[in-house]
Short mmCIF file of C-alpha atoms in Angstrom, two decimals:
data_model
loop_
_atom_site.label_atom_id
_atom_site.label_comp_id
_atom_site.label_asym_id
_atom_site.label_seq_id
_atom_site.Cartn_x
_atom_site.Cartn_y
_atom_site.Cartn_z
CA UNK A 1 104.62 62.83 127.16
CA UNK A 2 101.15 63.41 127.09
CA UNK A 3 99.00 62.85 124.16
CA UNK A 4 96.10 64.19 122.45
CA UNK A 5 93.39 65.27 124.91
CA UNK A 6 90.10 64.11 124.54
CA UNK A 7 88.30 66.67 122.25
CA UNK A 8 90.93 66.63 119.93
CA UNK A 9 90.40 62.84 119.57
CA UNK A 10 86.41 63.71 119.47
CA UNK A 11 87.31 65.63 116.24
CA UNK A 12 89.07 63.71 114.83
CA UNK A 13 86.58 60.61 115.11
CA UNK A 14 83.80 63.21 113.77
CA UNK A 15 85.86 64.50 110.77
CA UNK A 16 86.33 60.29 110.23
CA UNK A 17 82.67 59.31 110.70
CA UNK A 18 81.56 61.67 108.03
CA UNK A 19 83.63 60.50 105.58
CA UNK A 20 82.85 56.89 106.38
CA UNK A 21 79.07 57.87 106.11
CA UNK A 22 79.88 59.42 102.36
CA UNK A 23 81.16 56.41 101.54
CA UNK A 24 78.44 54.34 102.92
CA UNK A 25 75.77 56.52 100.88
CA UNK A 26 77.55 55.09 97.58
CA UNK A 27 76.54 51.67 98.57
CA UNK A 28 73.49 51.97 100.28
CA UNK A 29 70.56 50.53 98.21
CA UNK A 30 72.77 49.50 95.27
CA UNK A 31 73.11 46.59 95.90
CA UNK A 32 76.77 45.80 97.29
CA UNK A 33 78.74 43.26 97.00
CA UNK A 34 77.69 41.10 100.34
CA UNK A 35 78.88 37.41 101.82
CA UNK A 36 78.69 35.26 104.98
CA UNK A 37 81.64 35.42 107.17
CA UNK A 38 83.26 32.14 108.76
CA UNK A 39 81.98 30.80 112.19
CA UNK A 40 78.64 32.07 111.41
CA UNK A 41 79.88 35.53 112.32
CA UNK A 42 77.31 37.50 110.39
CA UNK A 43 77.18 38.95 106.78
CA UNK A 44 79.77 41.54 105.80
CA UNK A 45 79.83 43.48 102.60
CA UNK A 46 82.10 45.52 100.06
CA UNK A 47 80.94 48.77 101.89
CA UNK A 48 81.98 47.47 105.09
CA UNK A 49 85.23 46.59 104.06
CA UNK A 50 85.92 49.87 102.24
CA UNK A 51 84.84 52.27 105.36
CA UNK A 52 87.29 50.16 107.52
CA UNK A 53 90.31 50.82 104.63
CA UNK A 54 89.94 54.54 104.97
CA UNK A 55 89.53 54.85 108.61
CA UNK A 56 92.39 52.86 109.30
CA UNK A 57 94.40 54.53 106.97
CA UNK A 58 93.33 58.10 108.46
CA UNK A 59 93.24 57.68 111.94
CA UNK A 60 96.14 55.97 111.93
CA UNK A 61 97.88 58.57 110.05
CA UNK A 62 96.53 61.32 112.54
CA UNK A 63 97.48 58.75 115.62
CA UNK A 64 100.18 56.28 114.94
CA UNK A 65 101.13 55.43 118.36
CA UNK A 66 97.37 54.22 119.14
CA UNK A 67 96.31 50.53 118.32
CA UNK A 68 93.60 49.38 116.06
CA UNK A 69 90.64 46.99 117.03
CA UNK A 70 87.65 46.82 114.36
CA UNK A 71 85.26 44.08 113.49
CA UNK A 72 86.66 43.79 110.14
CA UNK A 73 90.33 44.17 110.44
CA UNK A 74 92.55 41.02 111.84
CA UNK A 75 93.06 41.45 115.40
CA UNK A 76 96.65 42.03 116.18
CA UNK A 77 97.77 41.42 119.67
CA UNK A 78 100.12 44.26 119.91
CA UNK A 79 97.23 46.25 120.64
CA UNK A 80 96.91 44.96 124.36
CA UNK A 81 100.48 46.73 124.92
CA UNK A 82 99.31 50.21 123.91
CA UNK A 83 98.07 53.11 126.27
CA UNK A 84 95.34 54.23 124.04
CA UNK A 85 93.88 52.77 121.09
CA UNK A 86 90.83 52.98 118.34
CA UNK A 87 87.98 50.62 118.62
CA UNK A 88 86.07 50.97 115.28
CA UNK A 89 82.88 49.00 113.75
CA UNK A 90 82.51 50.35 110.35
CA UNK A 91 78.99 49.40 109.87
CA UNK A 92 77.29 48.74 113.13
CA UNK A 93 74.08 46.83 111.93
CA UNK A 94 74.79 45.20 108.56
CA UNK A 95 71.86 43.43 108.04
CA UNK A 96 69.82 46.55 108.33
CA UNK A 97 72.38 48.29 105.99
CA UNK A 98 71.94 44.99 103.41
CA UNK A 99 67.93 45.50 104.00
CA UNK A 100 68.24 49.35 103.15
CA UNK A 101 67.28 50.56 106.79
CA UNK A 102 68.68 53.69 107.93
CA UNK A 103 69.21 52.44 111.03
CA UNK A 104 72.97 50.88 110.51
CA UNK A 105 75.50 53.50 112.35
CA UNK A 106 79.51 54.02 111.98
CA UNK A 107 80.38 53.54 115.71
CA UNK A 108 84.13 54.71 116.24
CA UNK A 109 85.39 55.08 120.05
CA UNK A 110 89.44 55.81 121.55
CA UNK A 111 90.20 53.88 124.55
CA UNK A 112 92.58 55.19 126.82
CA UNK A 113 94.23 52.58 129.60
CA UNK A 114 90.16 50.33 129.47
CA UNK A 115 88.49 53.60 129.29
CA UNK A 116 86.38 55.06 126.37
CA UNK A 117 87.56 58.86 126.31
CA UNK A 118 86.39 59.55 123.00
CA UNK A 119 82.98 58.50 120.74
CA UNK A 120 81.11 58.64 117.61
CA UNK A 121 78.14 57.16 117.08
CA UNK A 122 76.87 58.32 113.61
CA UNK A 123 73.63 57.45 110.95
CA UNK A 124 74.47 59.18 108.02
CA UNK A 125 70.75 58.03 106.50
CA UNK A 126 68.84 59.51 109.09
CA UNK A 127 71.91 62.55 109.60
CA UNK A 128 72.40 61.88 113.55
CA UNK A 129 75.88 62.36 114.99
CA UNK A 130 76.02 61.28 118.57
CA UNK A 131 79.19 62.13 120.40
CA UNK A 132 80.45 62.43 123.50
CA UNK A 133 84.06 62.59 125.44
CA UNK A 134 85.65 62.10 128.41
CA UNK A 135 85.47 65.64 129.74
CA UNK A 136 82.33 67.14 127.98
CA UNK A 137 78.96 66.16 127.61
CA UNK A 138 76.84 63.83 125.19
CA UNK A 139 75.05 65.30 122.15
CA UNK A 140 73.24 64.70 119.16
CA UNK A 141 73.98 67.19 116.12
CA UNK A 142 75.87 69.56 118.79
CA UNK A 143 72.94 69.38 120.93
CA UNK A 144 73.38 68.68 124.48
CA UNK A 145 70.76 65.19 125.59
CA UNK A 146 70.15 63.46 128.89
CA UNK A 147 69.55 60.26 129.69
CA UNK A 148 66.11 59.07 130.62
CA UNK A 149 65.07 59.31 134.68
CA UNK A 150 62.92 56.76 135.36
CA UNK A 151 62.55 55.02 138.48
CA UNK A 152 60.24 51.76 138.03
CA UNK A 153 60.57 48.72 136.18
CA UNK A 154 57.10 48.09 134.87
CA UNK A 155 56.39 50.16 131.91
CA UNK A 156 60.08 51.14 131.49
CA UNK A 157 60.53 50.90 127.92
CA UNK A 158 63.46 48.87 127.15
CA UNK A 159 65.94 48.38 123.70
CA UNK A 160 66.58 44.54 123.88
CA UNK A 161 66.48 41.18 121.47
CA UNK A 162 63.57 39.04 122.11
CA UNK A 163 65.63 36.44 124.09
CA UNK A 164 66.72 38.54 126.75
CA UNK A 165 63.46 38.31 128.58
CA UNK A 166 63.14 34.81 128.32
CA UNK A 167 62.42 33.44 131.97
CA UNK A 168 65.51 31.56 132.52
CA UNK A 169 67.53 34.91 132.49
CA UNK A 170 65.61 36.23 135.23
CA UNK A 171 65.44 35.81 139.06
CA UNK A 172 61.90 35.61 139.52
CA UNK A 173 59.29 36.70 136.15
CA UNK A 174 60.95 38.99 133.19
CA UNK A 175 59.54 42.55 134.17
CA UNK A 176 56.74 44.05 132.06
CA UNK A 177 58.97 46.20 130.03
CA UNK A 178 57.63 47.78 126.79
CA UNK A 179 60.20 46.19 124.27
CA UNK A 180 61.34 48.05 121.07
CA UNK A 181 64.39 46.76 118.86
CA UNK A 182 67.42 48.65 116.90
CA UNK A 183 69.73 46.64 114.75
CA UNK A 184 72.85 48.38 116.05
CA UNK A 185 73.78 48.33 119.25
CA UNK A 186 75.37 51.28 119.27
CA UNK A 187 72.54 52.85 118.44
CA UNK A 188 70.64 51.78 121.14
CA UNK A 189 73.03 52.82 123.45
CA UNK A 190 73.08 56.37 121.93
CA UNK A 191 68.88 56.28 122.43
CA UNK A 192 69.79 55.59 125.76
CA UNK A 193 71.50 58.61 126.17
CA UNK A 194 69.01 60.71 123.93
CA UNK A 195 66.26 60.08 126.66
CA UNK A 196 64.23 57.96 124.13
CA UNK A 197 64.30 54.65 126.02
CA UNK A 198 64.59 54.18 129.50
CA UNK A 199 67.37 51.35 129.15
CA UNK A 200 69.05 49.07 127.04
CA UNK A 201 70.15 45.59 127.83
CA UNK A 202 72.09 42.60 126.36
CA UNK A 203 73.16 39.31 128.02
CA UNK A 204 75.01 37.81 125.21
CA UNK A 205 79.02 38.30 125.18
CA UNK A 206 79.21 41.85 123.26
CA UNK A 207 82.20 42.85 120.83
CA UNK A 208 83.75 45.41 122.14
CA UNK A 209 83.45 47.43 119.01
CA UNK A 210 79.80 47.29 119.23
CA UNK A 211 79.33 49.32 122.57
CA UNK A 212 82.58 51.07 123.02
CA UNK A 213 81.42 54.69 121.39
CA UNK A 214 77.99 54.08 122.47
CA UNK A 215 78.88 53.15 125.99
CA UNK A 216 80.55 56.39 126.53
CA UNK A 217 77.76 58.69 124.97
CA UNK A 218 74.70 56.62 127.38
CA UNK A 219 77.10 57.57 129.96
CA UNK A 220 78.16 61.16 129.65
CA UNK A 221 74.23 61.52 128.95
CA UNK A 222 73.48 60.63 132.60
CA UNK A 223 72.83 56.87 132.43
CA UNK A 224 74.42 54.58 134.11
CA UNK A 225 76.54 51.88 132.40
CA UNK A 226 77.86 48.54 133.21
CA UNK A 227 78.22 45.05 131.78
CA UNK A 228 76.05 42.84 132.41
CA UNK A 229 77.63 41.49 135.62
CA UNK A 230 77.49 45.18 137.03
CA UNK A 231 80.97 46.16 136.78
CA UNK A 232 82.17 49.00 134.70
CA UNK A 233 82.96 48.50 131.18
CA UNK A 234 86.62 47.91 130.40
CA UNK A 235 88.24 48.23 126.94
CA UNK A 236 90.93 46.73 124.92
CA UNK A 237 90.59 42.93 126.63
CA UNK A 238 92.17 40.17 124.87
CA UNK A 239 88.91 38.81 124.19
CA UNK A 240 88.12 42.42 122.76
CA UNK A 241 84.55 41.42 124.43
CA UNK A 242 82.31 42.21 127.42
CA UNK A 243 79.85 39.87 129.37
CA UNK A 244 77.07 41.73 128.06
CA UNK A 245 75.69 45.33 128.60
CA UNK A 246 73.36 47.52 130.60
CA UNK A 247 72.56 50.65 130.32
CA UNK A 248 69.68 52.64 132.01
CA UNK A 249 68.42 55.48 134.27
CA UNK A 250 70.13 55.28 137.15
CA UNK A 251 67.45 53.80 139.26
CA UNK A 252 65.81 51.64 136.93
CA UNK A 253 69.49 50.58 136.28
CA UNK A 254 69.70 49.19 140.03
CA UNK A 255 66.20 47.39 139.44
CA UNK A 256 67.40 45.55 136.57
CA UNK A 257 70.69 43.81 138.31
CA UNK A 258 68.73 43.33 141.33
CA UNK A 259 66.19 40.94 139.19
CA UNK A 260 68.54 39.72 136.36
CA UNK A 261 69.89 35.93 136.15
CA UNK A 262 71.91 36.43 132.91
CA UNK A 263 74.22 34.06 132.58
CA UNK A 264 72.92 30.74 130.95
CA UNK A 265 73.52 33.34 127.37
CA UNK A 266 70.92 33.71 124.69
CA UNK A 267 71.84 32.80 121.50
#
């Protein structure tokens, strides 16, 4: 029997990322509760763990036949064995969240057989609700975007971390982009599909939760997305990660696998 189709699941993951971003506003600048985790993993914090209660509890509720794969829940393995599932992060850029930027995001995505059908990308600081499904377009606030359609390397401007145009992860010089930086990556991806940037790269081995919603959104928005290997994105992986990410104007998208090395991986 079928299940929901993809706009249903779109508002569903809206109705969810507002709430989470209510919740988020109660922390934000008051200092939360905030540790290390193991495996130098990154810094989590009380908010964190409190957005990823409640959206497990209510999409779950609303979906209880589809898995469950966040950054802050225990992975559990029965998730590979589901047709469609959630891939949450509650707080996509923690630091910045810790550092009282508004630049941290909720980033909540449904997979459907590897595919992202359904995302959320949303910055309840700066009010920005990116979204995007399947069978619709990509928008910010209920406005339709597009993706950026530039056609030449040099100049491009790109959303990347330092080390991924260090020399060794190129085939001949690391092109003259102009570099900017996001803490969340799906943020970045959702600038990608907002026509701010012209693309968006990452070489390191990417939690799925990161890029899922954002993926989908750069995509729908006209850009062209792939890891970093060039092959499309799939979901729900035991590994629950990707070899990297790109994500770019279709053209300049083509330029940057033809000249990319990346796989000695920056740290």
């Amino acid at each position: 029997m079928p299940g929901p189709d993809p706009q249903s699941d779109l508002a569903l993951l809206t109705e969810a990322a507002l709430a989470a971003g209510k919740i988020a506003a109660r922390y934000w600048k008051n200092a939360p509760r905030t540790w290390d985790k193991a495996l130098d993993a990154g810094p989590v914090t009380e908010a964190d763990l409190a957005i990823d209660a409640m959206l497990h509890d209510r999409l779950r509720a609303a979906r209880p036949d589809y898995g469950w794969l966040s950054e802050e829940s225990e992975d559990d393995t029965a998730r590979l064995s589901c047709a469609r599932l959630f891939v949450v992060d509650p707080i996509d850029g923690t630091r910045a969240f810790i550092n009282g930027s508004p630049t941290f995001s909720h980033s909540l995505a449904v997979v459907e057989n590897g595919s992202v059908t359904a995302g959320v990308v949303y910055l309840p600081m700066l009010d920005r609700l990116f979204a995007a499904s399947a069978d619709g377009p990509a928008t910010l606030n209920g406005e339709v975007i597009t993706a950026s359609r530039a056609k030449a390397v040099e100049g491009a401007t790109l959303l990347a971390a330092k080390p991924n145009l260090e020399p060794q992860f190129w085939k001949r010089r690391p092109p003259a982009f102009e570099r900017h930086i996001r803490s969340s990556l799906a943020y970045r991806l959702s600038l990608i599909g907002q026509g701010r940037f012209d693309a968006m790269i990452t070489f390191r081995p990417t939690w799925e939760w990161d890029v899922a919603a954002g993926s989908l959104i750069a995509a729908r928005a006209g850009a062209t997305v792939t890891d970093a290997k060039g092959n499309p994105p799939r979901f729900n992986t035991a590994q629950a990660q990707l070899p990297g990410m790109i994500a770019a104007a279709p053209a300049l998208h083509a330029m940057i696998l033809a000249q990319a090395e990346p796989f000695a991986t920056p740290g």
